[in-house]
């Protein structure tokens, strides 16, 4: 599924968080150890099993497979963060106590060391999908001074996350992408949730050739008619 897992940390305090910790939790820890960093929490861009772990959807649920993910981190006592609209599914699929999942609303600010990031609620691919924006004008921020947005399954280079899933909404995705186009600085790098069409883009490029370019709602809904 070519998922990307991201680590964002402060090189001074040596603290980091993992975004979409899944598939190979031990491998993630090895990278953190190799960088001499300390993992202090996990953030999920959305609830899907390939980003959080747990039980995959049908027909694979019948196979008894459990994908490692935030449950393993929870059992180690690490706090896990997500948007409130995806919290129920994360708790259910990963069998973690509801009060151990820290939920957030749109616009929540989150800090790791001195690096501040903002959770933007971008529903569409899932009800509680969010993108995580790290401004480039902070000391030590990632992205060569331009900042980065970790876009989960909301923005991919040249496309967006699937909208044919039962709780996906093309209409909400339209609003979410329009808002990203409006609010995210053009120089910002975009790091998507899967390697479907490259590992990195920029907001500017997606505004020119991707799905951050302007559409009318009618055009958009015609494109995504089921
Ligand atoms: Zn997804």
CSV table of C-alpha atoms in Angstrom, one decimal, residues 16 20 30 33 40 63 79 82 84 101 114-115 127 162 176 194 207 213-214:
chain,number,residue,atom,x,y,z
A,16,UNK,CA,9.7,13.5,18.2
A,20,UNK,CA,0.5,7.5,11.0
A,30,UNK,CA,14.9,1.7,15.2
A,33,UNK,CA,16.9,5.2,18.1
A,40,UNK,CA,6.7,11.2,22.9
A,63,UNK,CA,-8.2,-13.6,8.2
A,79,UNK,CA,-0.3,9.3,24.0
A,82,UNK,CA,-6.5,12.1,16.4
A,84,UNK,CA,-12.6,13.7,17.3
A,101,UNK,CA,-7.1,8.6,22.8
A,114,UNK,CA,9.6,23.9,20.3
A,115,UNK,CA,8.1,22.9,16.9
A,127,UNK,CA,-15.0,12.2,8.5
A,162,UNK,CA,-10.5,7.9,-2.3
A,176,UNK,CA,-11.4,20.8,2.5
A,194,UNK,CA,1.0,7.1,0.3
A,207,UNK,CA,-2.6,24.6,-7.1
A,213,UNK,CA,-6.7,24.1,-8.5
A,214,UNK,CA,-10.0,25.9,-8.5
